[in-house]
Amino acid sequence: MDQNNFDPLEMAKSSKTFCIFPWVHQYVGPPGDVKPCCVYDWKAELGSLKENTLEEIWNNEKTKQLRLQFLKGEQHPNCSICNNRANLGDAFYNSYNEMFFHNNEEVQQIVANTKSDGTVDEHKLYYIDVRFNNLCNLKCRSCSPHYSTSWVSDHRKLYHRDGKEKLAVDDGFQYPGKTEVQALEEIIPHLHTAEIIYFAGGEPLMQKEHYEILNKLIEIGNTKIEIRYNTNFSLLKLKNYDNVIEYWKKFKNVTVNASLDGSHAKAEYWRSGTDWNTVVENRKLMKSECPHVQFNISYTLSWPNSHNLVEFHKEWVELKLIKPDHIMINPLDTPPYYCLKNIPDWKKREIELLFLKHIEWLKTYSIHSSAISRYENAINFMYSNVNRDPNLHESLKFFSRINKKLDSIRNEDFFTVFPEHKNIQDYMTKNNLNDEFDY
């Protein structure tokens, strides 16, 4: 393409698929996979920190071609989550384009300087998201060994009868880079100019690298940086480091998105290893000690925990542990047998009515608009046919297989903890869907 006839800034402004991430961000997963963002196809990557540096990946062929496709308005197949949600107005890139591109002249100039082959000369990360390892103390039902070391033992038992075969996926502790310190060393130079840093995991509050970065930010005086978390909020202290609350007091802009997918016994079942009383006490301590830190519930919504969403939300609002709008609802796409799309229509209607009733309750509060839209988006997602399993009964049979085996491994019982889904159990029995685990 001739650079003289190539106007990347105008192309970006007119592109319906434009995503700013390949110009401002690199995601690094626990095994070293480098992607434009965390929702990029989990099987794909732009490169690996096990083989190349972040700077080398910044202008490799995959990254350059991705930039060009976004400029041309083409959909990239590895961006399927955003592609599918674009029509719902819920594409992941929308808020980040607004944040980093639309009103940011500096970033617009970086886009304008993109070369015709997709090269961006300056490797400058405005947004940092590096998962320094997969250490985690929980084994949530919707997770896997990729993001949790605690999952490894159950995963072996779940998919291998003798429990001894090596996993086809991550087996145990994972870290990005050829050495444990590589990812941290590559990120530190970007801390002077980064505007946002996002800590997730694994469990970020178990990662020593997280505390080392906070120490470095304090040392260089960049305490105005926006710090975001996705944490299971089960622990606030790591070894010889100060309690994380003491760190948060030193930063002006901290947001804690607590990954809580339920409350009470349902939280302890769905996110195995959770101690609900500890979560509540941690929230009370945080609210007392650092009230300037914004706290949100980050709820990964599936059909099993759909009823508990409104119970949990209402309880914590009434206890004044959160404000009505301080909840993020993230509809789960995978595993598909937990997805809201893959249940009978009568069950969807039941959940819809539950959410609509909760919306009416939210309207009694003066600040409620964003929370209401999140429930409405969840309803729209549930009824969307995009990526819906065409064989509903096979999806429910697979749920039955996995759920029975995992309940057996963990000595739990799904329908005892979630009696509101007894009608799904009856439906599966009536339609002979209670399939046995046969791996």
C-alpha positions as a printed Julia matrix, in Angstrom:
439×3 Matrix{Float64}:
   0.0     0.0    0.0
   1.34    3.43  -0.96
   2.02    5.52   2.17
   1.01    8.66   0.27
  -2.51    7.32  -0.23
  -2.71    5.79   3.23
  -4.49    7.85   5.91
  -4.69    5.6    8.99
  -6.31    8.2   11.25
  -9.25    8.79   8.91
  -9.52    5.05   8.3
  -9.66    4.43  12.06
 -12.37    7.04  12.56
 -14.57    5.51   9.86
 -13.87    1.83  10.59
 -16.72   -0.1   12.23
 -14.35   -2.71  13.64
 -11.57   -0.41  14.81
  -9.99   -1.4   18.12
  -7.28    0.76  19.68
  -5.62   -2.07  21.59
  -2.86   -3.0   19.08
  -1.63    0.61  19.29
  -1.62    1.01  23.1
  -1.67   -2.4   24.74
  -0.28   -5.91  24.95
  -1.87   -8.66  27.01
   0.39  -11.38  28.42
  -1.14  -14.6   29.77
   0.37  -16.92  32.39
   1.95  -19.31  29.82
   3.46  -16.37  27.89
   0.83  -15.91  25.17
   0.83  -12.3   23.91
  -2.45  -10.97  22.53
  -4.06   -7.61  21.77
  -6.44   -8.1   24.72
  -7.7   -10.64  27.23
 -10.79  -11.67  25.21
  -8.86  -12.56  22.04
  -9.43  -16.2   21.05
  -7.83  -18.29  23.78
  -6.36  -20.7   21.22
  -4.64  -17.9   19.26
  -1.85  -15.44  19.99
   0.22  -12.73  18.32
   3.39  -14.19  19.78
   4.87  -15.77  22.87
   7.07  -14.27  25.55
   8.71  -17.69  25.73
  10.17  -17.02  22.29
  10.33  -13.24  21.74
  10.31   -9.97  23.65
   7.26   -7.73  23.81
   9.06   -5.21  21.62
   9.72   -7.84  18.95
   6.07   -8.93  18.98
   4.93   -5.28  18.78
   5.71   -5.18  15.05
   5.68   -8.81  14.01
   3.57   -9.81  11.0
   0.52  -10.92  13.01
   0.35   -7.65  14.93
   0.85   -5.49  11.85
  -1.83   -7.37   9.9
  -4.26   -7.06  12.81
  -3.81   -3.28  12.82
  -4.44   -3.11   9.07
  -7.6    -5.21   9.32
  -8.98   -2.94  12.03
  -8.19    0.13   9.93
  -9.92   -1.4    6.9
 -13.06   -2.24   8.89
 -12.55   -5.97   8.57
 -13.53   -8.43  11.28
 -10.73  -10.6   12.6
 -11.79  -14.2   13.3
  -9.89  -14.28  16.59
 -11.95  -11.32  17.84
 -15.18  -13.33  17.79
 -16.42  -12.22  21.23
 -16.42   -8.55  20.21
 -17.64   -9.36  16.7
 -20.62  -11.23  18.12
 -21.47   -8.55  20.66
 -21.06   -5.57  18.33
 -24.72   -5.72  17.29
 -25.71   -5.71  20.98
 -23.65   -2.56  21.52
 -21.56   -4.51  24.01
 -18.27   -5.0   22.13
 -15.3    -4.97  24.48
 -13.43   -2.39  22.39
 -16.13    0.3   22.57
 -15.22    1.64  26.0
 -11.48    1.47  25.3
 -11.8     3.36  22.02
 -13.64    6.01  24.0
 -10.99    6.01  26.7
  -7.81    5.98  24.63
  -8.68    7.14  21.12
 -11.65    9.44  20.57
 -10.47   12.36  22.71
  -6.76   11.59  23.02
  -4.68   13.62  20.57
  -1.43   11.88  21.55
  -2.82    8.42  20.75
  -4.49    9.7   17.61
  -1.09   10.89  16.44
   0.35    7.41  17.06
  -2.43    5.95  14.9
  -1.81    8.63  12.27
   1.87    7.63  12.14
   1.06    3.98  11.42
   2.98    2.87   8.34
   1.28    1.28   5.35
   2.5    -2.19   6.38
   0.98   -1.8    9.88
   4.21   -0.86  11.67
   4.05    1.42  14.72
   7.57    2.62  15.45
   7.15    3.61  19.09
   6.63    0.74  21.53
   4.74    2.58  24.24
   2.18    0.82  26.41
  -0.57    3.05  27.76
  -2.41    0.07  29.19
  -0.61   -2.86  30.86
  -2.18   -6.26  31.49
   0.35   -8.97  32.37
  -0.7   -12.12  34.22
   2.58  -12.9   35.97
   1.53  -16.45  36.84
  -1.49  -18.68  37.34
  -1.21  -19.01  41.11
  -4.68  -19.07  42.62
  -6.2   -20.32  45.86
  -9.63  -20.99  44.31
 -10.94  -23.45  41.73
 -14.0   -21.78  40.27
 -16.42  -23.87  38.22
 -15.99  -21.73  35.11
 -12.17  -21.68  35.31
  -9.35  -24.13  34.45
  -5.66  -24.86  35.18
  -4.75  -22.17  32.65
  -5.65  -19.55  35.27
  -5.59  -21.51  38.53
  -3.01  -23.86  40.02
  -5.68  -25.08  42.42
  -7.6   -26.56  39.47
  -4.87  -28.96  38.37
  -5.68  -31.9   40.63
  -9.43  -31.8   39.91
  -8.78  -31.37  36.19
  -6.72  -34.57  36.15
  -9.48  -36.48  37.92
 -12.17  -34.93  35.73
 -10.64  -35.82  32.37
  -8.44  -38.83  33.14
  -9.73  -41.87  34.97
  -6.49  -42.79  36.71
  -5.71  -39.16  37.55
  -2.05  -39.63  36.59
  -1.85  -38.76  32.9
  -0.21  -35.44  32.08
  -2.7   -32.76  31.16
  -2.98  -31.61  27.58
  -3.3   -28.08  28.97
  -1.26  -26.23  31.55
   0.07  -28.62  34.15
   0.74  -26.79  37.38
   2.53  -23.47  37.89
   2.93  -21.32  34.77
   4.74  -18.04  34.22
   5.33  -15.96  31.07
   8.81  -15.57  29.67
  11.89  -17.7   29.51
  12.58  -16.85  33.16
  10.25  -15.87  36.0
  11.58  -12.31  36.03
  11.44  -11.59  32.28
   7.86  -10.28  32.19
   8.46   -7.98  35.16
  11.71   -6.66  33.68
  10.02   -5.91  30.34
   7.11   -4.1   31.97
   9.06   -1.85  34.37
  10.28    0.59  31.62
   6.65    1.25  30.66
   5.59    2.24  34.19
   6.79    5.83  33.69
   4.26    6.53  30.93
   1.47    3.96  31.4
  -1.96    5.41  32.18
  -3.64    2.2   33.34
  -2.32   -1.02  34.8
  -4.62   -3.98  35.26
  -3.84   -6.78  37.7
  -5.51  -10.14  37.25
  -4.37  -13.72  37.37
  -4.43  -16.31  38.61
  -5.01  -14.31  41.74
  -3.05  -11.04  41.53
  -2.86  -10.5   45.28
  -0.86  -13.75  45.47
   1.71  -12.5   42.94
   4.92  -10.96  44.32
   5.34   -9.14  40.99
   2.18   -7.17  41.73
   3.7    -5.78  44.93
   7.04   -5.12  43.24
   5.27   -3.03  40.6
   3.43   -1.03  43.27
   6.74   -0.42  45.04
   8.3     0.72  41.75
   5.41    3.07  40.98
   5.79    4.65  44.4
   9.56    4.93  43.88
   9.24    6.75  40.53
   6.38    8.92  41.78
   3.72    7.67  39.39
   0.98    7.45  42.01
  -1.6     9.05  39.7
  -1.7     6.0   37.44
  -5.06    4.26  37.31
  -4.78    0.83  38.93
  -7.44   -1.78  38.27
  -7.9    -5.22  39.74
  -9.8    -8.37  39.08
  -9.34  -10.28  42.32
 -11.26  -12.98  44.14
 -10.89  -10.74  47.22
 -10.2   -13.66  49.54
  -6.84  -12.4   50.87
  -5.24   -9.0   51.29
  -1.75   -9.92  52.5
   1.21  -11.73  50.95
   4.19  -12.9   53.01
   6.46  -10.0   54.01
   4.71   -7.35  51.93
   2.41   -4.83  53.59
  -1.31   -5.41  53.52
  -2.46   -4.31  50.08
  -4.78   -1.76  51.68
  -1.7     0.13  52.91
  -0.5     0.31  49.29
  -3.87    1.49  48.01
  -3.79    4.43  50.43
  -0.8     5.79  48.48
  -2.52    5.83  45.07
  -5.15    8.28  43.93
  -7.07    6.13  41.45
  -7.67    2.49  42.37
 -10.58    0.32  41.26
 -11.13   -3.12  42.73
 -13.37   -5.33  40.63
 -14.03   -8.2   42.99
 -14.66  -11.38  41.03
 -17.55  -12.63  43.11
 -19.96  -14.89  41.24
 -22.32  -15.54  44.11
 -22.87  -15.14  47.82
 -22.91  -17.33  50.92
 -23.02  -21.09  50.25
 -23.49  -20.54  46.53
 -20.26  -18.53  46.37
 -18.43  -21.28  48.26
 -19.76  -23.89  45.82
 -19.28  -22.0   42.55
 -15.89  -20.56  43.48
 -14.55  -23.48  45.48
 -12.15  -22.44  48.24
 -14.07  -19.25  49.05
 -14.77  -18.44  52.68
 -17.75  -16.13  52.47
 -17.29  -14.58  55.91
 -13.72  -13.61  54.98
 -14.93  -11.88  51.81
 -17.47   -9.85  53.8
 -14.92   -8.86  56.44
 -12.4    -7.86  53.75
 -14.99   -5.59  52.17
 -15.84   -3.96  55.49
 -12.15   -3.4   56.26
 -11.5    -1.9   52.83
 -14.5     0.41  53.09
 -13.31    1.64  56.48
  -9.59    2.0   55.71
  -9.56    3.3   52.13
 -12.98    4.65  51.17
 -11.48    6.44  48.14
 -10.93    3.1   46.38
 -13.83    2.21  44.12
 -15.18   -1.26  44.72
 -17.3    -3.12  42.17
 -18.69   -6.61  42.08
 -17.5    -8.24  38.86
 -20.05  -10.99  38.32
 -19.46  -13.62  35.65
 -23.03  -14.55  34.79
 -24.02  -18.07  33.85
 -27.38  -19.79  34.06
 -26.43  -21.66  37.28
 -25.72  -18.45  39.21
 -28.38  -16.25  37.56
 -30.83  -16.24  40.47
 -28.11  -15.6   43.02
 -27.05  -12.48  41.1
 -30.12  -10.5   42.16
 -30.04  -11.9   45.72
 -26.41  -10.92  46.13
 -26.77   -7.51  44.49
 -29.77   -6.55  46.6
 -28.22   -7.78  49.85
 -24.97   -5.83  49.45
 -26.76   -2.65  48.39
 -28.99   -2.84  51.45
 -25.98   -3.53  53.68
 -24.32   -0.45  52.09
 -21.33   -2.53  51.03
 -21.81   -1.29  47.44
 -23.81    1.34  45.63
 -26.49    0.1   43.2
 -24.39    0.93  40.13
 -21.23   -0.7   41.43
 -21.77   -4.03  39.74
 -20.39   -5.33  36.47
 -22.28   -8.2   34.81
 -20.17  -10.24  32.42
 -22.22  -12.89  30.58
 -20.19  -16.07  30.25
 -19.54  -17.45  26.77
 -17.47  -20.49  27.75
 -17.7   -23.17  28.91
 -20.8   -23.27  26.67
 -22.74  -25.66  28.93
 -22.91  -22.88  31.57
 -23.89  -20.19  29.06
 -27.27  -18.45  29.4
 -27.95  -19.07  25.71
 -27.93  -22.84  26.12
 -31.01  -23.42  28.26
 -34.67  -23.97  27.29
 -36.71  -20.9   26.38
 -39.02  -21.37  29.37
 -35.99  -21.18  31.67
 -34.81  -18.04  29.91
 -38.19  -16.47  30.47
 -37.97  -17.33  34.17
 -34.6   -15.58  34.43
 -35.81  -12.63  32.35
 -38.78  -12.06  34.68
 -36.45  -12.27  37.67
 -34.17   -9.62  36.16
 -37.08   -7.37  35.17
 -38.43   -7.49  38.72
 -34.98   -6.58  40.02
 -34.82   -3.67  37.57
 -38.04   -2.31  39.09
 -36.38   -2.5   42.51
 -33.32   -0.65  41.15
 -35.56    2.14  39.92
 -36.34    3.01  43.54
 -32.78    4.33  43.8
 -31.81    7.66  42.29
 -28.58    6.23  40.82
 -29.4     3.13  38.89
 -29.13    3.68  35.13
 -25.9     1.77  34.42
 -26.94   -1.19  36.58
 -30.26   -1.38  34.77
 -28.57   -1.36  31.36
 -26.3    -4.22  32.47
 -29.29   -6.38  33.37
 -30.96   -5.45  30.08
 -27.77   -6.34  28.18
 -27.68   -9.69  29.97
 -31.26  -10.41  28.84
 -30.39   -9.47  25.26
 -27.31  -11.68  25.4
 -29.37  -14.61  26.68
 -31.76  -14.42  23.73
 -29.05  -13.82  21.12
 -28.6   -16.67  18.65
 -24.95  -15.85  17.94
 -22.77  -18.78  19.05
 -25.75  -20.48  20.61
 -25.35  -24.25  20.76
 -27.64  -25.59  18.01
 -28.17  -28.78  19.99
 -29.59  -27.71  23.33
 -30.02  -31.26  24.6
 -26.41  -32.16  23.9
 -25.29  -29.07  25.8
 -27.39  -30.06  28.81
 -26.11  -33.64  28.6
 -22.56  -32.34  28.7
 -23.45  -30.17  31.7
 -24.79  -33.29  33.39
 -21.59  -35.26  32.72
 -19.22  -32.57  33.92
 -21.33  -31.52  36.87
 -21.91  -35.02  38.23
 -18.24  -35.91  38.03
 -17.05  -32.65  39.58
 -19.63  -32.91  42.35
 -18.34  -36.41  43.04
 -14.72  -35.21  43.14
 -15.53  -32.32  45.48
 -18.22  -34.07  47.53
 -20.79  -31.45  46.58
 -24.29  -31.45  45.11
 -25.34  -28.79  42.64
 -29.11  -29.1   43.01
 -28.91  -28.98  46.8
 -27.02  -25.69  46.67
 -29.11  -24.31  43.78
 -32.67  -25.58  44.44
 -34.05  -22.89  42.1
 -32.86  -25.08  39.23
 -34.8   -28.17  40.27
 -36.94  -27.57  37.17
 -33.83  -28.02  34.99
 -33.12  -31.28  36.8
 -36.69  -32.43  36.11
 -36.4   -31.37  32.48
 -33.19  -33.36  32.03
 -34.75  -36.41  33.65
 -37.87  -36.18  31.48
 -35.77  -35.88  28.31
 -33.23  -38.52  29.32
 -30.38  -36.0   29.49
 -28.79  -37.13  32.74
 -25.8   -38.48  30.89
 -23.02  -40.24  32.78
 -19.45  -39.05  32.57
 -17.79  -41.39  30.06
 -14.28  -39.96  29.46
